[in-house]
XYZ file of N, CA, C and O in Angstrom:
648
model
N 112.728 121.728 107.546
C 111.802 121.182 107.175
C 112.471 119.404 106.982
O 114.027 119.768 106.478
N 112.173 118.194 107.396
C 112.675 117.429 107.677
C 112.880 115.856 106.502
O 111.618 115.625 106.026
N 113.777 115.700 105.444
C 113.769 115.299 104.307
C 114.082 113.727 104.694
O 114.232 112.853 104.138
N 114.148 113.067 106.568
C 114.037 111.817 106.276
C 113.179 110.795 106.108
O 112.118 111.644 105.940
N 113.548 109.586 104.830
C 112.240 109.035 104.863
C 112.554 107.419 105.079
O 113.844 107.162 105.251
N 111.348 106.719 105.581
C 111.514 105.471 105.957
C 110.796 104.542 105.530
O 109.497 105.232 105.311
N 111.055 103.700 104.628
C 110.888 102.725 104.244
C 110.749 101.182 104.805
O 111.854 101.235 104.962
N 109.284 100.677 105.255
C 109.524 99.644 105.467
C 108.953 98.823 104.750
O 107.823 98.490 103.422
N 109.814 97.519 104.718
C 109.770 96.200 104.205
C 109.055 95.210 104.665
O 109.820 94.865 105.829
N 108.015 94.136 104.794
C 107.358 93.508 105.349
C 107.748 92.500 105.134
O 107.777 91.534 103.419
N 109.020 91.646 105.521
C 109.607 90.753 105.518
C 108.725 89.415 106.153
O 108.368 89.589 106.989
N 108.854 87.841 105.206
C 108.833 86.567 105.983
C 109.268 85.582 104.870
O 109.996 85.493 104.376
N 109.187 84.262 105.429
C 109.842 83.236 104.714
C 109.468 83.326 103.298
O 109.954 81.922 102.615
N 108.661 83.863 102.495
C 108.351 83.844 101.397
C 109.354 84.256 100.244
O 110.030 85.140 100.711
N 108.988 83.142 98.924
C 110.070 84.396 97.597
C 109.379 85.407 97.934
O 109.703 86.489 97.339
N 107.974 85.350 97.627
C 107.347 86.280 97.626
C 107.594 88.149 98.148
O 108.067 89.249 97.499
N 108.214 88.024 99.055
C 108.172 88.873 99.736
C 110.100 89.216 100.104
O 110.252 90.420 100.149
N 111.138 88.041 99.804
C 112.218 88.981 99.260
C 111.967 89.064 97.835
O 112.933 90.154 97.589
N 111.067 88.171 97.257
C 110.818 89.832 95.798
C 111.095 91.374 95.996
O 111.333 92.123 95.582
N 109.437 91.279 96.448
C 109.314 92.670 96.803
C 110.582 93.789 97.739
O 110.490 94.424 97.068
N 111.599 92.898 98.543
C 112.515 93.868 99.055
C 113.751 94.199 98.059
O 113.921 95.045 98.180
N 113.757 92.960 97.229
C 114.255 93.235 95.499
C 114.285 93.976 94.760
O 114.524 94.986 94.455
N 112.856 94.100 94.883
C 112.092 94.935 93.801
C 112.514 96.865 94.495
O 112.235 97.532 93.792
N 112.020 97.343 95.900
C 112.199 97.885 96.825
C 113.646 98.315 96.453
O 113.735 99.665 95.985
N 114.382 97.773 96.341
C 115.740 98.446 96.705
C 116.436 98.895 95.020
O 117.237 99.812 94.750
N 115.464 98.026 94.124
C 115.667 98.009 92.830
C 115.384 99.090 92.095
O 115.738 100.295 91.113
N 113.852 99.603 92.556
C 113.224 100.846 91.922
C 112.922 101.667 93.025
O 112.462 103.101 92.151
N 112.957 101.923 94.570
C 112.369 103.450 95.086
C 113.952 103.426 95.801
O 114.163 104.234 96.192
N 114.227 102.371 96.231
C 115.992 103.027 97.110
C 117.190 102.640 96.020
O 117.932 101.686 96.022
N 117.146 102.719 94.210
C 117.818 103.220 93.772
C 119.298 103.230 93.532
O 119.570 104.285 94.156
N 120.165 102.461 93.558
C 121.933 102.810 94.147
C 122.373 104.181 92.799
O 123.143 105.055 93.255
N 121.221 104.446 91.964
C 122.248 105.905 90.957
C 121.498 106.702 91.879
O 121.773 107.800 90.940
N 120.635 106.935 92.786
C 119.487 108.113 93.411
C 119.908 107.622 95.047
O 119.083 107.747 95.183
N 120.877 107.642 95.145
C 121.166 107.340 96.770
C 120.774 108.612 97.108
O 120.654 109.943 97.253
N 119.774 108.676 98.614
C 119.528 109.689 99.649
C 120.199 108.837 100.862
O 119.391 108.187 101.327
N 121.053 110.115 101.365
C 121.970 109.305 102.446
C 120.583 109.840 103.724
O 121.084 109.766 104.555
N 119.667 109.848 103.649
C 118.499 110.395 104.960
C 117.172 109.622 104.639
O 116.503 109.512 105.364
N 117.601 108.272 103.943
C 116.702 107.534 104.094
C 116.999 105.957 104.666
O 117.841 105.509 104.555
N 116.293 105.638 105.408
C 116.483 104.404 106.632
C 115.293 103.206 105.412
O 114.105 103.415 105.394
N 116.275 101.914 105.104
C 115.318 101.004 105.052
C 114.919 100.108 106.129
O 115.888 99.670 107.004
N 113.614 100.019 106.884
C 113.533 99.232 107.486
C 112.489 97.377 107.625
O 111.599 97.583 106.798
N 113.563 96.505 108.040
C 113.124 95.153 107.653
C 112.444 94.875 108.789
O 112.561 95.078 109.872
N 110.784 94.595 108.081
C 109.660 94.171 109.099
C 109.428 92.431 109.296
O 109.116 92.140 108.175
N 109.694 91.697 110.153
C 109.171 90.635 110.073
C 108.570 90.177 111.689
O 108.515 91.066 112.261
N 107.433 89.437 111.316
C 106.168 89.571 112.310
C 106.131 87.914 112.615
O 105.535 87.404 112.023
N 106.660 87.492 113.935
C 106.677 85.863 113.767
C 105.217 86.048 114.370
O 104.243 86.623 114.697
N 104.896 84.631 114.218
C 103.313 84.732 114.028
C 103.183 84.453 116.253
O 104.083 83.922 116.050
N 102.508 83.971 115.918
C 102.476 83.906 118.335
C 102.336 82.884 118.192
O 101.442 81.631 117.528
N 102.170 82.659 118.987
C 102.846 81.007 119.831
C 101.464 80.422 120.364
O 101.148 81.381 121.137
N 100.787 79.323 119.579
C 99.235 79.474 120.304
C 100.128 79.311 122.121
O 100.997 78.652 122.669
N 98.828 79.986 122.465
C 98.425 79.583 123.705
C 97.763 78.298 124.549
O 96.525 78.391 123.880
N 98.214 77.815 125.184
C 97.498 76.434 125.730
C 97.219 76.844 127.486
O 98.387 76.799 128.352
N 96.652 76.269 127.171
C 96.615 76.202 129.302
C 97.461 75.079 129.953
O 97.946 74.228 129.009
N 97.741 75.043 131.021
C 99.319 74.049 131.462
C 98.183 72.849 131.221
O 99.318 71.900 131.439
N 96.700 72.197 130.907
C 96.747 71.083 130.778
C 97.007 70.570 129.069
O 95.401 71.924 128.855
N 97.075 69.987 128.524
C 96.088 70.003 126.853
C 94.882 69.088 126.951
O 94.650 68.465 128.285
N 94.629 68.916 125.639
C 93.323 67.504 125.841
C 93.216 66.385 126.624
O 92.141 66.628 127.346
N 94.315 66.024 126.881
C 94.291 64.792 127.649
C 94.535 65.170 128.900
O 94.250 63.800 129.731
N 94.141 66.136 129.026
C 94.931 66.170 130.695
C 96.308 66.282 131.361
O 96.629 66.339 132.645
N 96.785 66.013 130.347
C 98.328 65.737 130.488
C 98.926 67.310 130.810
O 98.442 68.543 130.181
N 100.019 67.751 131.610
C 100.872 68.785 131.493
C 101.678 69.333 130.500
O 102.817 68.185 130.188
N 101.835 70.785 130.132
C 102.832 70.744 128.592
C 103.968 70.885 129.715
O 104.019 71.328 130.617
N 104.636 70.474 129.363
C 106.060 70.375 129.510
C 106.811 71.970 129.420
O 106.263 71.949 128.113
N 107.616 72.317 130.413
C 108.329 74.001 129.723
C 108.845 73.623 128.394
O 109.165 74.236 127.495
N 109.602 72.720 127.791
C 110.644 71.920 127.400
C 109.719 72.135 125.804
O 110.402 72.474 124.734
N 108.873 72.011 125.697
C 107.976 72.097 124.650
C 107.630 73.192 124.393
O 107.930 73.597 123.285
N 106.967 74.384 125.348
C 107.167 75.589 125.186
C 108.632 76.161 124.737
O 108.275 77.527 123.670
N 109.452 75.993 125.492
C 110.517 76.220 125.256
C 111.229 76.170 123.532
O 111.468 77.194 122.805
N 111.232 74.755 123.427
C 111.219 74.519 122.031
C 110.639 75.716 120.882
O 111.382 75.943 119.836
N 109.452 75.451 121.213
C 108.403 76.539 120.283
C 109.001 78.062 120.075
O 108.965 78.659 119.331
N 109.120 78.388 121.452
C 109.764 79.953 120.974
C 111.094 79.618 120.496
O 111.961 80.497 119.678
N 112.074 79.329 120.215
C 113.252 78.896 119.941
C 113.316 78.533 118.783
O 113.480 79.148 117.830
N 112.091 77.566 117.758
C 112.080 78.305 116.479
C 111.875 79.272 115.928
O 111.573 79.518 114.982
N 110.470 79.989 117.145
C 109.727 81.456 116.366
C 111.409 82.146 116.545
O 111.972 82.736 115.382
N 112.466 82.250 117.349
C 113.373 83.103 117.192
C 114.452 82.916 115.822
O 114.702 83.260 115.209
N 114.563 81.171 115.188
C 115.215 80.961 114.898
C 115.016 81.260 113.808
O 115.307 82.065 112.527
N 113.891 81.250 113.305
C 113.139 81.233 111.726
C 112.802 82.685 111.790
O 113.390 83.116 110.210
N 112.660 83.804 112.730
C 112.545 85.584 112.237
C 114.603 85.646 112.136
O 114.823 85.944 111.429
N 115.495 84.809 112.661
C 116.650 85.241 112.209
C 117.184 84.870 110.548
O 117.856 85.063 110.092
N 116.601 83.589 110.422
C 116.828 82.971 108.685
C 116.589 84.043 107.650
O 116.815 84.263 106.997
N 114.953 84.571 108.108
C 114.572 85.073 107.459
C 115.203 86.544 107.586
O 115.336 87.351 106.212
N 115.631 87.069 108.483
C 116.170 88.279 108.607
C 117.775 87.930 107.720
O 118.455 89.083 106.770
N 118.587 86.600 107.720
C 119.728 86.470 107.282
C 119.459 86.414 105.917
O 120.368 87.088 104.251
N 118.264 85.761 105.295
C 118.185 86.311 103.755
C 117.933 88.073 103.277
O 118.124 87.460 102.021
N 116.964 88.200 104.116
C 117.029 89.342 103.767
C 118.077 90.385 103.703
O 118.194 91.304 102.378
N 118.333 90.361 104.510
C 120.244 90.590 104.238
C 120.909 90.343 102.969
O 121.679 91.157 102.371
N 121.029 89.197 102.929
C 121.520 88.685 101.288
C 121.134 89.256 100.395
O 121.624 89.595 99.435
N 119.754 89.484 99.987
C 119.151 90.317 99.211
C 119.558 91.430 99.365
O 119.768 91.840 98.162
N 119.911 92.571 100.309
C 120.016 93.823 100.424
C 121.494 93.745 99.708
O 121.484 94.540 99.086
N 122.374 92.826 100.357
C 123.603 93.162 100.132
C 124.514 92.777 98.283
O 124.938 93.222 97.235
N 123.307 91.964 97.472
C 123.324 91.677 96.461
C 122.899 92.784 95.110
O 123.208 93.242 94.769
N 121.852 93.593 96.042
C 121.647 94.911 95.272
C 122.755 95.309 95.411
O 122.033 97.184 94.975
N 123.657 96.154 96.354
C 124.695 97.087 96.248
C 123.929 98.097 97.259
O 124.162 99.115 96.467
N 122.996 98.428 97.534
C 122.614 99.487 98.293
C 123.320 100.329 99.372
O 124.128 99.620 99.958
N 123.569 101.162 99.125
C 124.142 102.304 100.536
C 123.211 102.679 101.522
O 123.362 103.150 102.432
N 121.567 102.458 101.299
C 120.608 102.578 102.106
C 121.302 102.082 103.522
O 121.698 101.399 104.046
N 120.877 103.188 105.125
C 120.605 102.388 106.681
C 119.413 101.501 106.915
O 118.688 101.678 105.945
N 119.705 100.831 107.331
C 119.064 99.449 107.479
C 118.814 99.046 108.841
O 119.910 99.206 109.662
N 117.589 98.931 109.337
C 116.889 98.817 110.600
C 116.710 97.477 110.523
O 115.704 97.342 109.712
N 116.485 96.634 111.421
C 115.865 95.450 111.464
C 114.393 95.521 112.627
O 115.407 95.496 113.835
N 113.323 95.015 112.258
C 112.503 95.617 113.812
C 111.878 93.837 113.311
O 111.374 93.338 112.318
N 111.502 93.289 114.548
C 111.039 91.980 114.465
C 110.089 92.331 115.591
O 109.659 92.635 116.666
N 108.561 91.768 115.279
C 107.342 91.605 116.014
C 106.853 90.699 116.257
O 106.923 89.583 115.859
N 104.974 90.325 117.060
C 105.221 89.092 117.770
C 103.276 88.782 117.518
O 103.303 90.372 118.063
N 102.934 88.266 116.860
C 101.352 88.237 116.509
C 100.727 88.159 115.626
O 101.578 87.814 114.470
N 99.536 88.801 115.223
C 98.663 88.788 113.270
C 99.270 89.464 112.946
O 99.338 91.139 113.477
N 100.205 88.929 112.100
C 100.862 89.309 110.953
C 100.171 91.071 110.595
O 100.873 92.303 110.461
N 99.119 91.204 110.215
C 97.945 92.401 109.502
C 98.023 93.175 111.026
O 98.485 94.313 110.210
N 97.793 93.341 112.275
C 97.543 94.217 113.068
C 98.960 94.621 113.505
O 99.145 95.980 113.431
N 100.092 93.724 113.478
C 101.184 94.070 114.150
C 101.882 95.181 112.786
O 102.290 95.767 113.343
N 101.738 94.821 111.946
C 102.233 95.863 110.538
C 101.711 97.069 110.456
O 102.379 97.859 110.447
N 100.037 97.017 110.532
C 99.811 98.816 110.176
C 100.418 98.790 111.713
O 100.410 100.403 111.998
N 100.292 98.230 112.952
C 100.636 99.209 114.153
C 101.930 99.737 114.018
O 102.181 101.024 114.421
N 103.505 98.631 113.394
C 104.747 99.297 113.610
C 104.753 100.502 111.967
O 105.101 101.383 112.682
N 104.077 100.012 111.450
C 103.764 101.326 110.435
C 103.904 102.594 111.216
O 104.025 103.909 110.569
N 102.877 102.521 111.703
C 102.443 104.026 111.739
C 102.752 104.291 113.020
O 103.408 105.672 113.514
N 103.570 103.489 114.259
C 104.675 103.421 115.196
C 105.911 104.163 114.654
O 106.497 105.389 115.235
N 106.660 103.394 113.395
C 107.595 103.911 113.052
C 107.615 105.584 111.799
O 108.801 105.689 111.585
N 106.323 105.695 111.999
C 106.016 106.915 110.568
C 106.567 106.894 109.648
O 107.149 107.652 109.124
N 105.950 105.722 108.998
C 106.693 105.206 107.594
C 105.995 106.349 106.673
O 104.941 106.666 106.941
N 107.252 106.509 106.004
C 106.720 106.952 104.557
C 105.857 106.432 103.601
O 105.573 106.985 102.676
N 106.437 104.561 103.996
C 105.934 103.894 102.383
C 106.528 102.451 103.073
O 107.364 101.973 103.959
N 105.331 101.608 103.053
C 105.259 100.088 103.033
C 105.499 99.704 101.881
O 104.405 100.113 100.714
N 106.154 98.389 101.549
C 106.144 97.719 101.181
C 105.841 96.195 100.933
O 106.470 95.804 102.208
N 104.913 95.507 100.728
C 104.955 93.985 100.462
C 104.903 93.467 99.294
O 104.992 93.920 98.313
N 104.960 92.070 99.657
C 104.794 91.070 98.693
C 103.466 90.532 98.496
O 102.735 90.725 99.467
N 102.787 90.424 97.219
C 101.494 89.475 97.122
C 101.961 87.861 96.940
O 102.821 87.524 96.270
N 101.165 87.193 97.986
C 101.416 85.596 97.708
C 100.114 85.120 96.418
O 100.662 84.425 95.928
N 99.948 86.201 96.306
C 98.654 86.143 94.897
C 97.684 84.916 95.013
O 98.001 83.593 93.850
N 97.115 85.020 96.540
C 96.125 83.625 96.440
C 94.801 84.335 95.638
O 94.568 85.141 95.296
N 94.640 83.286 95.299
C 92.972 82.774 94.736
C 91.970 83.435 95.415
O 92.753 83.658 96.352
N 90.546 83.718 94.950
C 90.069 83.680 95.781
C 89.188 83.249 96.451
O 88.830 84.201 98.402
N 89.366 82.281 96.631
C 88.847 81.087 97.382
C 89.698 81.389 98.809
O 89.178 81.349 100.261
N 91.146 80.906 98.414
C 92.000 81.039 99.623
C 92.287 82.346 100.194
O 92.347 82.583 101.942
N 91.772 83.933 99.205
C 92.056 84.648 100.300
C 90.486 84.586 100.965
O 90.933 85.647 102.118
N 89.268 84.144 100.482
C 88.464 84.773 101.380
C 88.255 83.337 102.668
O 88.037 84.101 104.034
N 89.232 82.501 102.563
C 89.051 81.704 104.120
C 90.064 82.447 104.601
O 90.323 81.933 105.795
N 91.416 82.976 103.872
C 92.572 83.270 104.775
C 93.240 84.371 105.301
O 93.357 84.850 106.201
N 92.201 85.337 104.373
C 92.163 86.864 104.750
C 93.441 87.138 103.530
O 94.521 86.637 103.346
N 93.704 88.584 103.200
C 94.212 89.039 103.141
C 94.918 90.178 103.882
O 94.391 91.259 103.766
N 96.701 89.805 103.938
C 97.567 91.072 104.735
C 97.526 92.080 104.279
O 97.627 93.612 104.501
N 97.968 92.112 102.806
C 97.649 93.120 102.089
C 96.523 94.136 102.242
O 96.820 95.751 102.479
N 95.809 93.394 101.565
C 94.502 94.212 101.801
C 93.980 94.862 102.566
O 93.337 96.158 102.927
N 94.409 93.939 104.155
C 93.925 94.791 105.215
C 94.636 95.411 105.316
O 94.104 96.842 105.952
N 96.199 95.679 104.771
C 97.143 97.412 105.527
C 96.774 97.996 104.337
O 96.851 99.558 105.157
N 96.229 97.872 103.745
C 95.622 98.643 102.486
C 94.577 99.836 103.377
O 94.313 101.018 102.859
N 94.279 99.119 103.588
C 92.664 99.611 104.201
C 92.759 100.406 105.471
O 92.570 101.416 105.739
N 93.764 99.635 106.656
C 94.573 100.784 107.734
C 95.809 101.315 107.720
O 95.693 101.983 108.847
N 96.703 101.670 107.223
C 97.814 102.306 107.114
C 97.666 103.395 106.712
O 96.688 103.863 105.528
N 98.214 104.269 107.252
C 98.243 106.275 107.143
C 98.948 106.043 105.571
O 99.024 107.485 104.636
N 100.693 105.242 105.462
C 101.141 106.006 103.951
C 100.607 105.009 103.605
O 100.166 104.379 103.195
N 101.723 105.985 101.871
C 101.255 104.740 100.699
C 101.899 103.243 101.052
O 102.800 103.094 101.453
N 101.020 102.216 100.410
C 101.730 101.090 100.547
C 101.762 100.608 99.158
O 100.867 100.601 97.782
N 102.339 99.898 98.896
C 103.393 99.184 97.046
C 103.231 97.819 97.567
O 104.033 97.065 98.376
N 102.312 97.001 96.666
C 102.069 95.087 97.139
C 102.586 94.902 95.410
O 102.294 95.740 94.201
N 104.260 94.099 95.797
C 104.948 93.697 94.696
C 104.360 92.313 94.576
O 103.921 91.160 95.060
N 103.760 92.199 92.742
C 103.337 90.793 92.493
C 104.950 89.767 92.255
O 105.563 90.823 91.255
N 105.059 88.741 92.067
C 105.941 88.032 91.548
C 105.793 87.731 90.155
O 104.637 87.406 89.919
N 106.651 87.873 89.427
C 106.582 87.036 87.600
C 105.625 85.985 87.612
O 107.114 85.422 88.622
N 105.280 85.353 87.539
C 104.841 83.812 87.221
C 105.870 83.096 86.132
O 106.768 83.509 85.580
N 106.161 82.423 87.051
C 107.508 81.602 86.363
C 106.533 80.935 85.449
O 106.136 79.592 85.894
N 107.288 79.996 84.154
C 106.920 79.101 83.237
C 107.727 78.203 83.185
O 109.067 77.762 82.874
């Protein structure tokens, strides 16, 4: 029997996702109960770069440097998120193996596909705790994932600070 365990934590630039990672390391992957067969997979999904035709609304051509700048910003953001996640991991003194994965596209679809492809045993996500109106307008990535992933999902709410 294969007792390898894969824990995927979806991270982004929010404090909520970093809290969810910290919670996961403290509660699911506690250093007190190390499992050498556990792999923590940090999953970041870059927003898709808007696709434009070569002409903008005014009829001018988009310069290649504009598209290159947007691509560089996206890569820099992914690197920044992964460095923050690595810092959280290091503070928790965890001994699990870590893999970093970066995808691109609509977060809810890419997270579900990645979790399925990686054959994850559990998915951990932070909750932005949007109200009803924002959730209705923007949608909820965690709610979508809860309905579509095949593994258990833990949605971690960050305590309110007063």
